[in-house]
C-alpha cells in the first residue's frame, strides 16, 4: 500500500476526527492544511522554514510543472522531492482545475482536454493517462485523478453528463497508474446537487481509491451551501480513508470542514493574501499595509510565536511591503502559514481532548471574518 | 570614542592590512565587504541569514530612509538596529550620492541641496546639518558626511570648486553631530586628479575624522584609473584609521583595493546581479538563468558551502528565476553574499599568513571577469 490511514480519535459532538496518514516520506497528522507550492516552491519560503513552522505536507501543481520545467526534467533530477529539496510528503493535483481556469480550453472530448498554455499559447492535449504519467514522473506521495471541475453555478444536466466522463477518467487514471508507492485519490464532483454528489461518490467508492477528495467546492458558491454539500456528501465517503476538501483555506471554513469530517485541506489563500499585505489573526484579517499601522510598533499578532511576530513590528513590515521589499512578503507568508498550521494543531488537540465543540465556539466568538 | 581601529597585521608585499574596528554593536574584522540594505533590509535576506553567512556590518541609505518611512518613525521604533532586527554594526551613507543620481536635483547651493523625491516628486532641502540629524536619529555605528559626488568624467575647475564646498559641508556635519557613540567619517573627493585628491585628503585629515572614505570612484571611469587614484590617495590617508572605498563590490576590485590598503567596501552589485540571475564564482560570473543550465543538476559552484549550493541545483534555481519565484532570488543572493564574504575572510587569512600576494595571483589565474 502506498499510504495507510490510521484513525486515532473521533469527536463525540461533531464528525471531526484525528488520524495519521503514513506515506513513504513520513507521517501526516490530520486534520491537516497543505500549503500550495505551485511551481515546485511554496512562494517566498524555503523547505526548512516550512518545517520550522510545522508544515507536514505541501501541494504542487501538475499543470504548472508539466509546462515548466517539464516532468521529464524533474524525473531526471530525481523526482520532485529532490528537485525542490523537500523531504516530507507531497500531494500533486491533476491539472484539471488549472486547465479549466488558467489554460485556454480548446476542446473537451471523452478522450481528454485540448488547451493552450497560459505561458506561451502552445497547444497541449491532456488525457487521464498523461496526467497519471506526469504525476508518476514527479513522484508525489498522493496523486489526484483528472476531472472536470465546473464553476458555480452549473447546469444540472451538464453536470450529470460531466460526472459520467469524470468516472471514466478516474478509471483510466487508475489503470494508467504505474507506481505502487504513490497513492491515487478519486475526486467527487456533482456541484451543489445532493443526488449528483451521491452518484459521484458511489461510483468512485466502487473503484476503491485509497482516499477521496470533495472537488468543485469553494468555486463561487456561498459558504453555507458548501457546508450543506459537505453534510450530504461526507457521510457517504468511507470513514476508514482520508477525506480531502480541495481549495479551502480560510480559518472558518477549515473549522467548519473539520466539524463535518474532513481530514485534508489546501488553498493558496494564506500565501496569496500574505503577498498582498494581509495577515490572518484570531480576531480576523489584518491588512498591515494600511496606513493605520505605519507607526504601530507592536507585532502582527500579540502573543504569536512565529518568526515574524517575535522579531518585527507592524510598522516595519508595513514599510517593507510599501517599498516592495521581498522580506515583507516573507514575513507575512511565515505568519499566515504559522497561523493556519497552529490552528490545525490546536484543533487536533481539542478533538483528542474531547473539547472540539467548545474550541470552535471559542474561535468564532473572537473571529470576525 | 565611538569606534576604535586596531591594526593587526601588514602585508609584507603589498599595502594590504588586517585590522579590527570596535563599535558599540560589536567588532568588524577588516578588510570587510558591507552588503547594502537600502531600505532597512538587505534585499531578500533576513538578518539571521546574513549572520549565518558571516556578514559583519551592513550599509543602509539615509536618502531612502529619510523619504520612507522617515527617520522620526525609525527613532521612535528604537533606532535602525531595532527597527530592522539587525544586532551588528550599521554604516549609513549621507544621501549625497542618491540626491545626485536618483533624486531630481533642483538647486545646489553652499547651504545644501534642493531636490525632488524619486518616489512622489515632493521637494526636500538636504543640508549637512539635516543629514547629520537624520543619521543621529537612525543610530548607525558609522555615519558619513554630506558631499557632492560628481560623475566621471568631470571638469577640473568644477571639481576644484566642489571640493571647497565639500570641505565646508564636512565641517558643518562634524559640528552638527550629536551622539558620541556614532563615528562620523569624512569622504575624499577630487575625481581622477592627483592634486585635487591630495587637497581633499589634507583638508579632511586636518579635521580629524575617526575614519576616511574614498568617494567618487567606480562612477564610470576605467578600473585602471580607479586603481591609479587609490595609489595616489591611500598613502596620504592616516594609517591608524579605517579606509573605506565606496561603491566597489566586484571580486577583482575588492582584491585590487585591499592590495592598495583599503579596509572597507560596499556595493549593491552582488545582491543586484543575483536578482537578475547572475552569480559570482571563482572562475567568473555565471548567468544561471541562461538556457544552457536548464538541465544542469550540479550546484551553482562546485565545492561552495553556501545554503544554495549545498541544497539546490542550477536547473532548479534557473526554473525558479524563469518562473519569477522569490526563492530563486533568495538563493542567488545567499550565494553571492557568501562568495564575497568568504573571499574577504580568505584574504584576511592570506594577509595574516604572509601569502596575500600569492593569494591574489592565484585568484586572477582562475578568474576571467
PDB file of N, CA and C in Angstrom, chain A residues 38-49 65 68-69 72-73 76-77 82-85 87 275 294-295 297 307 311-313 315-316 319-320 322-323 325-327 329-330, chain B residues 38-49 65 68-69 72-73 76-77 82-85 87 275 294-295 297 307 311-313 315-316 319-320 322-323 325-327 329-330:
ATOM      1  N   UNK A  38       2.938  25.841  -6.008  1.00  0.00           N
ATOM      2  CA  UNK A  38       2.546  25.685  -7.409  1.00  0.00           C
ATOM      3  C   UNK A  38       3.687  25.266  -8.321  1.00  0.00           C
ATOM      4  N   UNK A  39       4.782  26.036  -8.289  1.00  0.00           N
ATOM      5  CA  UNK A  39       5.865  25.814  -9.245  1.00  0.00           C
ATOM      6  C   UNK A  39       7.076  25.172  -8.566  1.00  0.00           C
ATOM      7  N   UNK A  40       6.805  24.151  -7.732  1.00  0.00           N
ATOM      8  CA  UNK A  40       7.870  23.451  -7.013  1.00  0.00           C
ATOM      9  C   UNK A  40       8.540  24.343  -5.980  1.00  0.00           C
ATOM     10  N   UNK A  41       7.780  25.272  -5.425  1.00  0.00           N
ATOM     11  CA  UNK A  41       8.227  26.109  -4.307  1.00  0.00           C
ATOM     12  C   UNK A  41       6.995  26.764  -3.694  1.00  0.00           C
ATOM     13  N   UNK A  42       6.899  26.703  -2.375  1.00  0.00           N
ATOM     14  CA  UNK A  42       5.847  27.464  -1.705  1.00  0.00           C
ATOM     15  C   UNK A  42       6.332  28.905  -1.717  1.00  0.00           C
ATOM     16  N   UNK A  43       5.619  29.759  -2.409  1.00  0.00           N
ATOM     17  CA  UNK A  43       6.127  31.092  -2.729  1.00  0.00           C
ATOM     18  C   UNK A  43       6.775  31.786  -1.533  1.00  0.00           C
ATOM     19  N   UNK A  44       8.012  32.221  -1.736  1.00  0.00           N
ATOM     20  CA  UNK A  44       8.806  33.006  -0.786  1.00  0.00           C
ATOM     21  C   UNK A  44       9.462  32.196   0.325  1.00  0.00           C
ATOM     22  N   UNK A  45       9.172  30.887   0.401  1.00  0.00           N
ATOM     23  CA  UNK A  45       9.641  30.082   1.537  1.00  0.00           C
ATOM     24  C   UNK A  45      10.710  29.058   1.142  1.00  0.00           C
ATOM     25  N   UNK A  46      11.603  28.739   2.106  1.00  0.00           N
ATOM     26  CA  UNK A  46      12.472  27.570   1.942  1.00  0.00           C
ATOM     27  C   UNK A  46      11.790  26.373   2.600  1.00  0.00           C
ATOM     28  N   UNK A  47      12.186  25.157   2.217  1.00  0.00           N
ATOM     29  CA  UNK A  47      11.669  23.958   2.882  1.00  0.00           C
ATOM     30  C   UNK A  47      11.912  23.980   4.393  1.00  0.00           C
ATOM     31  N   UNK A  48      13.081  24.471   4.800  1.00  0.00           N
ATOM     32  CA  UNK A  48      13.401  24.496   6.235  1.00  0.00           C
ATOM     33  C   UNK A  48      12.450  25.430   6.988  1.00  0.00           C
ATOM     34  N   UNK A  49      12.103  26.550   6.371  1.00  0.00           N
ATOM     35  CA  UNK A  49      11.167  27.468   7.025  1.00  0.00           C
ATOM     36  C   UNK A  49       9.792  26.813   7.180  1.00  0.00           C
ATOM     37  N   UNK A  65       3.916  22.351 -13.489  1.00  0.00           N
ATOM     38  CA  UNK A  65       5.198  21.645 -13.597  1.00  0.00           C
ATOM     39  C   UNK A  65       5.345  20.945 -14.946  1.00  0.00           C
ATOM     40  N   UNK A  68       6.304  23.842 -17.179  1.00  0.00           N
ATOM     41  CA  UNK A  68       7.581  24.444 -16.791  1.00  0.00           C
ATOM     42  C   UNK A  68       8.012  23.917 -15.452  1.00  0.00           C
ATOM     43  N   UNK A  69       9.113  23.239 -15.282  1.00  0.00           N
ATOM     44  CA  UNK A  69      10.168  22.980 -16.272  1.00  0.00           C
ATOM     45  C   UNK A  69       9.941  21.692 -17.064  1.00  0.00           C
ATOM     46  N   UNK A  72       9.750  15.519 -17.319  1.00  0.00           N
ATOM     47  CA  UNK A  72      10.931  14.702 -17.634  1.00  0.00           C
ATOM     48  C   UNK A  72      12.167  15.268 -16.939  1.00  0.00           C
ATOM     49  N   UNK A  73      12.274  16.594 -16.971  1.00  0.00           N
ATOM     50  CA  UNK A  73      13.414  17.237 -16.314  1.00  0.00           C
ATOM     51  C   UNK A  73      13.401  16.943 -14.807  1.00  0.00           C
ATOM     52  N   UNK A  76      14.400  13.387 -14.171  1.00  0.00           N
ATOM     53  CA  UNK A  76      15.849  13.307 -14.364  1.00  0.00           C
ATOM     54  C   UNK A  76      16.607  13.822 -13.127  1.00  0.00           C
ATOM     55  N   UNK A  77      16.030  14.824 -12.460  1.00  0.00           N
ATOM     56  CA  UNK A  77      16.660  15.398 -11.260  1.00  0.00           C
ATOM     57  C   UNK A  77      16.474  14.498 -10.047  1.00  0.00           C
ATOM     58  N   UNK A  82      13.414  15.681  -4.502  1.00  0.00           N
ATOM     59  CA  UNK A  82      14.823  16.043  -4.557  1.00  0.00           C
ATOM     60  C   UNK A  82      15.027  17.362  -5.299  1.00  0.00           C
ATOM     61  N   UNK A  83      14.297  17.550  -6.391  1.00  0.00           N
ATOM     62  CA  UNK A  83      14.419  18.773  -7.197  1.00  0.00           C
ATOM     63  C   UNK A  83      14.243  20.013  -6.324  1.00  0.00           C
ATOM     64  N   UNK A  84      13.215  19.974  -5.457  1.00  0.00           N
ATOM     65  CA  UNK A  84      12.917  21.159  -4.655  1.00  0.00           C
ATOM     66  C   UNK A  84      13.423  21.069  -3.222  1.00  0.00           C
ATOM     67  N   UNK A  85      14.116  19.971  -2.887  1.00  0.00           N
ATOM     68  CA  UNK A  85      14.724  19.830  -1.557  1.00  0.00           C
ATOM     69  C   UNK A  85      13.677  19.788  -0.433  1.00  0.00           C
ATOM     70  N   UNK A  87      11.702  17.131   1.929  1.00  0.00           N
ATOM     71  CA  UNK A  87      11.833  15.715   2.321  1.00  0.00           C
ATOM     72  C   UNK A  87      10.524  15.096   2.781  1.00  0.00           C
ATOM     73  N   UNK A 275       1.107  38.003   0.365  1.00  0.00           N
ATOM     74  CA  UNK A 275       1.878  38.800  -0.591  1.00  0.00           C
ATOM     75  C   UNK A 275       1.183  40.112  -0.928  1.00  0.00           C
ATOM     76  N   UNK A 294       1.236  52.363  10.227  1.00  0.00           N
ATOM     77  CA  UNK A 294       2.563  52.899   9.896  1.00  0.00           C
ATOM     78  C   UNK A 294       3.400  53.199  11.138  1.00  0.00           C
ATOM     79  N   UNK A 295       2.791  53.551  12.250  1.00  0.00           N
ATOM     80  CA  UNK A 295       3.561  53.824  13.473  1.00  0.00           C
ATOM     81  C   UNK A 295       3.230  52.821  14.567  1.00  0.00           C
ATOM     82  N   UNK A 297       4.161  49.860  16.565  1.00  0.00           N
ATOM     83  CA  UNK A 297       5.386  49.115  16.854  1.00  0.00           C
ATOM     84  C   UNK A 297       5.118  47.785  17.566  1.00  0.00           C
ATOM     85  N   UNK A 307       8.217  33.549  13.664  1.00  0.00           N
ATOM     86  CA  UNK A 307       9.444  34.333  13.488  1.00  0.00           C
ATOM     87  C   UNK A 307       9.135  35.805  13.229  1.00  0.00           C
ATOM     88  N   UNK A 311      10.090  39.010  16.068  1.00  0.00           N
ATOM     89  CA  UNK A 311      11.232  39.863  15.735  1.00  0.00           C
ATOM     90  C   UNK A 311      10.917  41.190  15.060  1.00  0.00           C
ATOM     91  N   UNK A 312       9.682  41.382  14.581  1.00  0.00           N
ATOM     92  CA  UNK A 312       9.405  42.578  13.789  1.00  0.00           C
ATOM     93  C   UNK A 312       8.070  43.214  14.181  1.00  0.00           C
ATOM     94  N   UNK A 313       7.963  44.499  13.888  1.00  0.00           N
ATOM     95  CA  UNK A 313       6.743  45.238  14.207  1.00  0.00           C
ATOM     96  C   UNK A 313       5.870  45.395  12.962  1.00  0.00           C
ATOM     97  N   UNK A 315       4.849  48.219  11.954  1.00  0.00           N
ATOM     98  CA  UNK A 315       5.396  49.390  11.255  1.00  0.00           C
ATOM     99  C   UNK A 315       6.508  48.964  10.297  1.00  0.00           C
ATOM    100  N   UNK A 316       7.399  48.076  10.750  1.00  0.00           N
ATOM    101  CA  UNK A 316       8.498  47.632   9.889  1.00  0.00           C
ATOM    102  C   UNK A 316       7.977  46.814   8.712  1.00  0.00           C
ATOM    103  N   UNK A 319       6.342  49.008   6.232  1.00  0.00           N
ATOM    104  CA  UNK A 319       7.379  49.707   5.460  1.00  0.00           C
ATOM    105  C   UNK A 319       7.918  48.801   4.359  1.00  0.00           C
ATOM    106  N   UNK A 320       8.214  47.540   4.690  1.00  0.00           N
ATOM    107  CA  UNK A 320       8.765  46.611   3.698  1.00  0.00           C
ATOM    108  C   UNK A 320       7.779  46.372   2.561  1.00  0.00           C
ATOM    109  N   UNK A 322       5.225  48.336   1.603  1.00  0.00           N
ATOM    110  CA  UNK A 322       5.036  49.570   0.832  1.00  0.00           C
ATOM    111  C   UNK A 322       6.211  49.810  -0.112  1.00  0.00           C
ATOM    112  N   UNK A 323       7.409  49.423   0.296  1.00  0.00           N
ATOM    113  CA  UNK A 323       8.586  49.661  -0.538  1.00  0.00           C
ATOM    114  C   UNK A 323       8.906  48.440  -1.393  1.00  0.00           C
ATOM    115  N   UNK A 325       9.683  45.393  -0.703  1.00  0.00           N
ATOM    116  CA  UNK A 325      10.827  44.588  -0.296  1.00  0.00           C
ATOM    117  C   UNK A 325      10.392  43.138  -0.062  1.00  0.00           C
ATOM    118  N   UNK A 326      11.207  42.220  -0.579  1.00  0.00           N
ATOM    119  CA  UNK A 326      10.885  40.793  -0.505  1.00  0.00           C
ATOM    120  C   UNK A 326      10.704  40.314   0.932  1.00  0.00           C
ATOM    121  N   UNK A 327      11.516  40.848   1.852  1.00  0.00           N
ATOM    122  CA  UNK A 327      11.392  40.391   3.240  1.00  0.00           C
ATOM    123  C   UNK A 327       9.982  40.618   3.783  1.00  0.00           C
ATOM    124  N   UNK A 329       7.054  40.227   2.234  1.00  0.00           N
ATOM    125  CA  UNK A 329       6.228  39.096   1.824  1.00  0.00           C
ATOM    126  C   UNK A 329       6.647  37.826   2.548  1.00  0.00           C
ATOM    127  N   UNK A 330       7.952  37.708   2.787  1.00  0.00           N
ATOM    128  CA  UNK A 330       8.427  36.529   3.512  1.00  0.00           C
ATOM    129  C   UNK A 330       7.819  36.511   4.910  1.00  0.00           C
TER     130      UNK A 330
ATOM    131  N   UNK B  38      19.470  48.997   1.465  1.00  0.00           N
ATOM    132  CA  UNK B  38      18.990  50.338   1.130  1.00  0.00           C
ATOM    133  C   UNK B  38      17.816  50.801   1.991  1.00  0.00           C
ATOM    134  N   UNK B  39      16.758  49.986   2.011  1.00  0.00           N
ATOM    135  CA  UNK B  39      15.527  50.415   2.674  1.00  0.00           C
ATOM    136  C   UNK B  39      15.340  49.696   4.004  1.00  0.00           C
ATOM    137  N   UNK B  40      16.413  49.593   4.790  1.00  0.00           N
ATOM    138  CA  UNK B  40      16.386  48.919   6.090  1.00  0.00           C
ATOM    139  C   UNK B  40      16.165  47.418   5.935  1.00  0.00           C
ATOM    140  N   UNK B  41      16.655  46.860   4.841  1.00  0.00           N
ATOM    141  CA  UNK B  41      16.652  45.408   4.634  1.00  0.00           C
ATOM    142  C   UNK B  41      17.610  45.125   3.482  1.00  0.00           C
ATOM    143  N   UNK B  42      18.493  44.146   3.680  1.00  0.00           N
ATOM    144  CA  UNK B  42      19.325  43.693   2.565  1.00  0.00           C
ATOM    145  C   UNK B  42      18.396  42.849   1.702  1.00  0.00           C
ATOM    146  N   UNK B  43      18.142  43.290   0.491  1.00  0.00           N
ATOM    147  CA  UNK B  43      17.063  42.725  -0.323  1.00  0.00           C
ATOM    148  C   UNK B  43      17.034  41.199  -0.292  1.00  0.00           C
ATOM    149  N   UNK B  44      15.873  40.659   0.051  1.00  0.00           N
ATOM    150  CA  UNK B  44      15.558  39.224   0.050  1.00  0.00           C
ATOM    151  C   UNK B  44      16.084  38.455   1.256  1.00  0.00           C
ATOM    152  N   UNK B  45      16.848  39.113   2.132  1.00  0.00           N
ATOM    153  CA  UNK B  45      17.508  38.395   3.232  1.00  0.00           C
ATOM    154  C   UNK B  45      16.942  38.734   4.614  1.00  0.00           C
ATOM    155  N   UNK B  46      17.008  37.762   5.541  1.00  0.00           N
ATOM    156  CA  UNK B  46      16.777  38.073   6.951  1.00  0.00           C
ATOM    157  C   UNK B  46      18.123  38.369   7.609  1.00  0.00           C
ATOM    158  N   UNK B  47      18.103  39.070   8.734  1.00  0.00           N
ATOM    159  CA  UNK B  47      19.346  39.302   9.486  1.00  0.00           C
ATOM    160  C   UNK B  47      20.050  37.993   9.855  1.00  0.00           C
ATOM    161  N   UNK B  48      19.283  36.983  10.220  1.00  0.00           N
ATOM    162  CA  UNK B  48      19.889  35.704  10.611  1.00  0.00           C
ATOM    163  C   UNK B  48      20.615  35.059   9.437  1.00  0.00           C
ATOM    164  N   UNK B  49      20.051  35.184   8.246  1.00  0.00           N
ATOM    165  CA  UNK B  49      20.728  34.622   7.069  1.00  0.00           C
ATOM    166  C   UNK B  49      22.046  35.350   6.805  1.00  0.00           C
ATOM    167  N   UNK B  65      15.776  56.133   3.618  1.00  0.00           N
ATOM    168  CA  UNK B  65      15.094  56.024   4.911  1.00  0.00           C
ATOM    169  C   UNK B  65      14.479  57.353   5.346  1.00  0.00           C
ATOM    170  N   UNK B  68      11.323  57.412   3.246  1.00  0.00           N
ATOM    171  CA  UNK B  68      10.399  56.321   3.591  1.00  0.00           C
ATOM    172  C   UNK B  68      11.099  55.337   4.480  1.00  0.00           C
ATOM    173  N   UNK B  69      10.714  55.065   5.683  1.00  0.00           N
ATOM    174  CA  UNK B  69       9.487  55.539   6.354  1.00  0.00           C
ATOM    175  C   UNK B  69       9.687  56.845   7.109  1.00  0.00           C
ATOM    176  N   UNK B  72      12.160  59.946  11.868  1.00  0.00           N
ATOM    177  CA  UNK B  72      11.478  60.086  13.159  1.00  0.00           C
ATOM    178  C   UNK B  72      10.799  58.781  13.543  1.00  0.00           C
ATOM    179  N   UNK B  73      10.168  58.153  12.549  1.00  0.00           N
ATOM    180  CA  UNK B  73       9.499  56.881  12.808  1.00  0.00           C
ATOM    181  C   UNK B  73      10.514  55.825  13.272  1.00  0.00           C
ATOM    182  N   UNK B  76      11.611  56.538  16.785  1.00  0.00           N
ATOM    183  CA  UNK B  76      10.512  56.148  17.670  1.00  0.00           C
ATOM    184  C   UNK B  76      10.503  54.630  17.901  1.00  0.00           C
ATOM    185  N   UNK B  77      10.903  53.884  16.875  1.00  0.00           N
ATOM    186  CA  UNK B  77      10.939  52.412  16.978  1.00  0.00           C
ATOM    187  C   UNK B  77      12.153  51.935  17.768  1.00  0.00           C
ATOM    188  N   UNK B  82      17.098  48.232  15.913  1.00  0.00           N
ATOM    189  CA  UNK B  82      15.929  47.549  16.446  1.00  0.00           C
ATOM    190  C   UNK B  82      14.821  47.447  15.399  1.00  0.00           C
ATOM    191  N   UNK B  83      14.611  48.522  14.642  1.00  0.00           N
ATOM    192  CA  UNK B  83      13.548  48.556  13.626  1.00  0.00           C
ATOM    193  C   UNK B  83      13.693  47.362  12.675  1.00  0.00           C
ATOM    194  N   UNK B  84      14.941  47.104  12.234  1.00  0.00           N
ATOM    195  CA  UNK B  84      15.149  46.052  11.235  1.00  0.00           C
ATOM    196  C   UNK B  84      15.683  44.755  11.838  1.00  0.00           C
ATOM    197  N   UNK B  85      15.832  44.720  13.178  1.00  0.00           N
ATOM    198  CA  UNK B  85      16.237  43.477  13.850  1.00  0.00           C
ATOM    199  C   UNK B  85      17.649  43.036  13.456  1.00  0.00           C
ATOM    200  N   UNK B  87      21.498  43.155  14.774  1.00  0.00           N
ATOM    201  CA  UNK B  87      22.193  43.439  16.038  1.00  0.00           C
ATOM    202  C   UNK B  87      23.635  43.886  15.839  1.00  0.00           C
ATOM    203  N   UNK B 275      19.631  39.097  -8.265  1.00  0.00           N
ATOM    204  CA  UNK B 275      18.206  39.180  -8.590  1.00  0.00           C
ATOM    205  C   UNK B 275      17.970  39.132 -10.100  1.00  0.00           C
ATOM    206  N   UNK B 294      19.533  24.674 -17.993  1.00  0.00           N
ATOM    207  CA  UNK B 294      18.196  24.162 -17.693  1.00  0.00           C
ATOM    208  C   UNK B 294      18.209  22.697 -17.243  1.00  0.00           C
ATOM    209  N   UNK B 295      19.145  21.905 -17.698  1.00  0.00           N
ATOM    210  CA  UNK B 295      19.217  20.503 -17.271  1.00  0.00           C
ATOM    211  C   UNK B 295      20.494  20.211 -16.488  1.00  0.00           C
ATOM    212  N   UNK B 297      22.224  19.614 -13.278  1.00  0.00           N
ATOM    213  CA  UNK B 297      21.832  19.236 -11.922  1.00  0.00           C
ATOM    214  C   UNK B 297      22.975  19.390 -10.911  1.00  0.00           C
ATOM    215  N   UNK B 307      24.239  27.757   1.573  1.00  0.00           N
ATOM    216  CA  UNK B 307      22.963  27.048   1.642  1.00  0.00           C
ATOM    217  C   UNK B 307      22.439  26.706   0.248  1.00  0.00           C
ATOM    218  N   UNK B 311      22.153  22.607  -1.271  1.00  0.00           N
ATOM    219  CA  UNK B 311      20.813  22.018  -1.334  1.00  0.00           C
ATOM    220  C   UNK B 311      20.099  22.074  -2.680  1.00  0.00           C
ATOM    221  N   UNK B 312      20.611  22.858  -3.621  1.00  0.00           N
ATOM    222  CA  UNK B 312      19.863  23.049  -4.865  1.00  0.00           C
ATOM    223  C   UNK B 312      20.762  22.982  -6.092  1.00  0.00           C
ATOM    224  N   UNK B 313      20.146  22.672  -7.213  1.00  0.00           N
ATOM    225  CA  UNK B 313      20.886  22.568  -8.475  1.00  0.00           C
ATOM    226  C   UNK B 313      20.703  23.836  -9.302  1.00  0.00           C
ATOM    227  N   UNK B 315      19.693  23.757 -12.307  1.00  0.00           N
ATOM    228  CA  UNK B 315      18.422  23.551 -13.021  1.00  0.00           C
ATOM    229  C   UNK B 315      17.249  24.063 -12.190  1.00  0.00           C
ATOM    230  N   UNK B 316      17.257  23.751 -10.890  1.00  0.00           N
ATOM    231  CA  UNK B 316      16.160  24.193 -10.031  1.00  0.00           C
ATOM    232  C   UNK B 316      16.165  25.717  -9.880  1.00  0.00           C
ATOM    233  N   UNK B 319      14.961  27.323 -12.970  1.00  0.00           N
ATOM    234  CA  UNK B 319      13.498  27.204 -13.038  1.00  0.00           C
ATOM    235  C   UNK B 319      12.835  28.281 -12.176  1.00  0.00           C
ATOM    236  N   UNK B 320      13.334  28.462 -10.943  1.00  0.00           N
ATOM    237  CA  UNK B 320      12.736  29.461 -10.040  1.00  0.00           C
ATOM    238  C   UNK B 320      12.858  30.865 -10.617  1.00  0.00           C
ATOM    239  N   UNK B 322      13.294  31.753 -13.836  1.00  0.00           N
ATOM    240  CA  UNK B 322      12.475  31.871 -15.044  1.00  0.00           C
ATOM    241  C   UNK B 322      10.999  32.042 -14.690  1.00  0.00           C
ATOM    242  N   UNK B 323      10.560  31.410 -13.614  1.00  0.00           N
ATOM    243  CA  UNK B 323       9.147  31.486 -13.240  1.00  0.00           C
ATOM    244  C   UNK B 323       8.908  32.609 -12.221  1.00  0.00           C
ATOM    245  N   UNK B 325      10.005  33.145  -9.241  1.00  0.00           N
ATOM    246  CA  UNK B 325       9.755  32.725  -7.861  1.00  0.00           C
ATOM    247  C   UNK B 325      10.781  33.370  -6.930  1.00  0.00           C
ATOM    248  N   UNK B 326      10.285  33.874  -5.813  1.00  0.00           N
ATOM    249  CA  UNK B 326      11.132  34.598  -4.859  1.00  0.00           C
ATOM    250  C   UNK B 326      12.298  33.754  -4.360  1.00  0.00           C
ATOM    251  N   UNK B 327      12.059  32.467  -4.151  1.00  0.00           N
ATOM    252  CA  UNK B 327      13.139  31.614  -3.643  1.00  0.00           C
ATOM    253  C   UNK B 327      14.361  31.641  -4.561  1.00  0.00           C
ATOM    254  N   UNK B 329      15.642  34.214  -6.214  1.00  0.00           N
ATOM    255  CA  UNK B 329      16.443  35.394  -5.866  1.00  0.00           C
ATOM    256  C   UNK B 329      17.083  35.234  -4.502  1.00  0.00           C
ATOM    257  N   UNK B 330      16.370  34.585  -3.614  1.00  0.00           N
ATOM    258  CA  UNK B 330      16.934  34.355  -2.277  1.00  0.00           C
ATOM    259  C   UNK B 330      18.197  33.501  -2.401  1.00  0.00           C
TER     260      UNK B 330
END
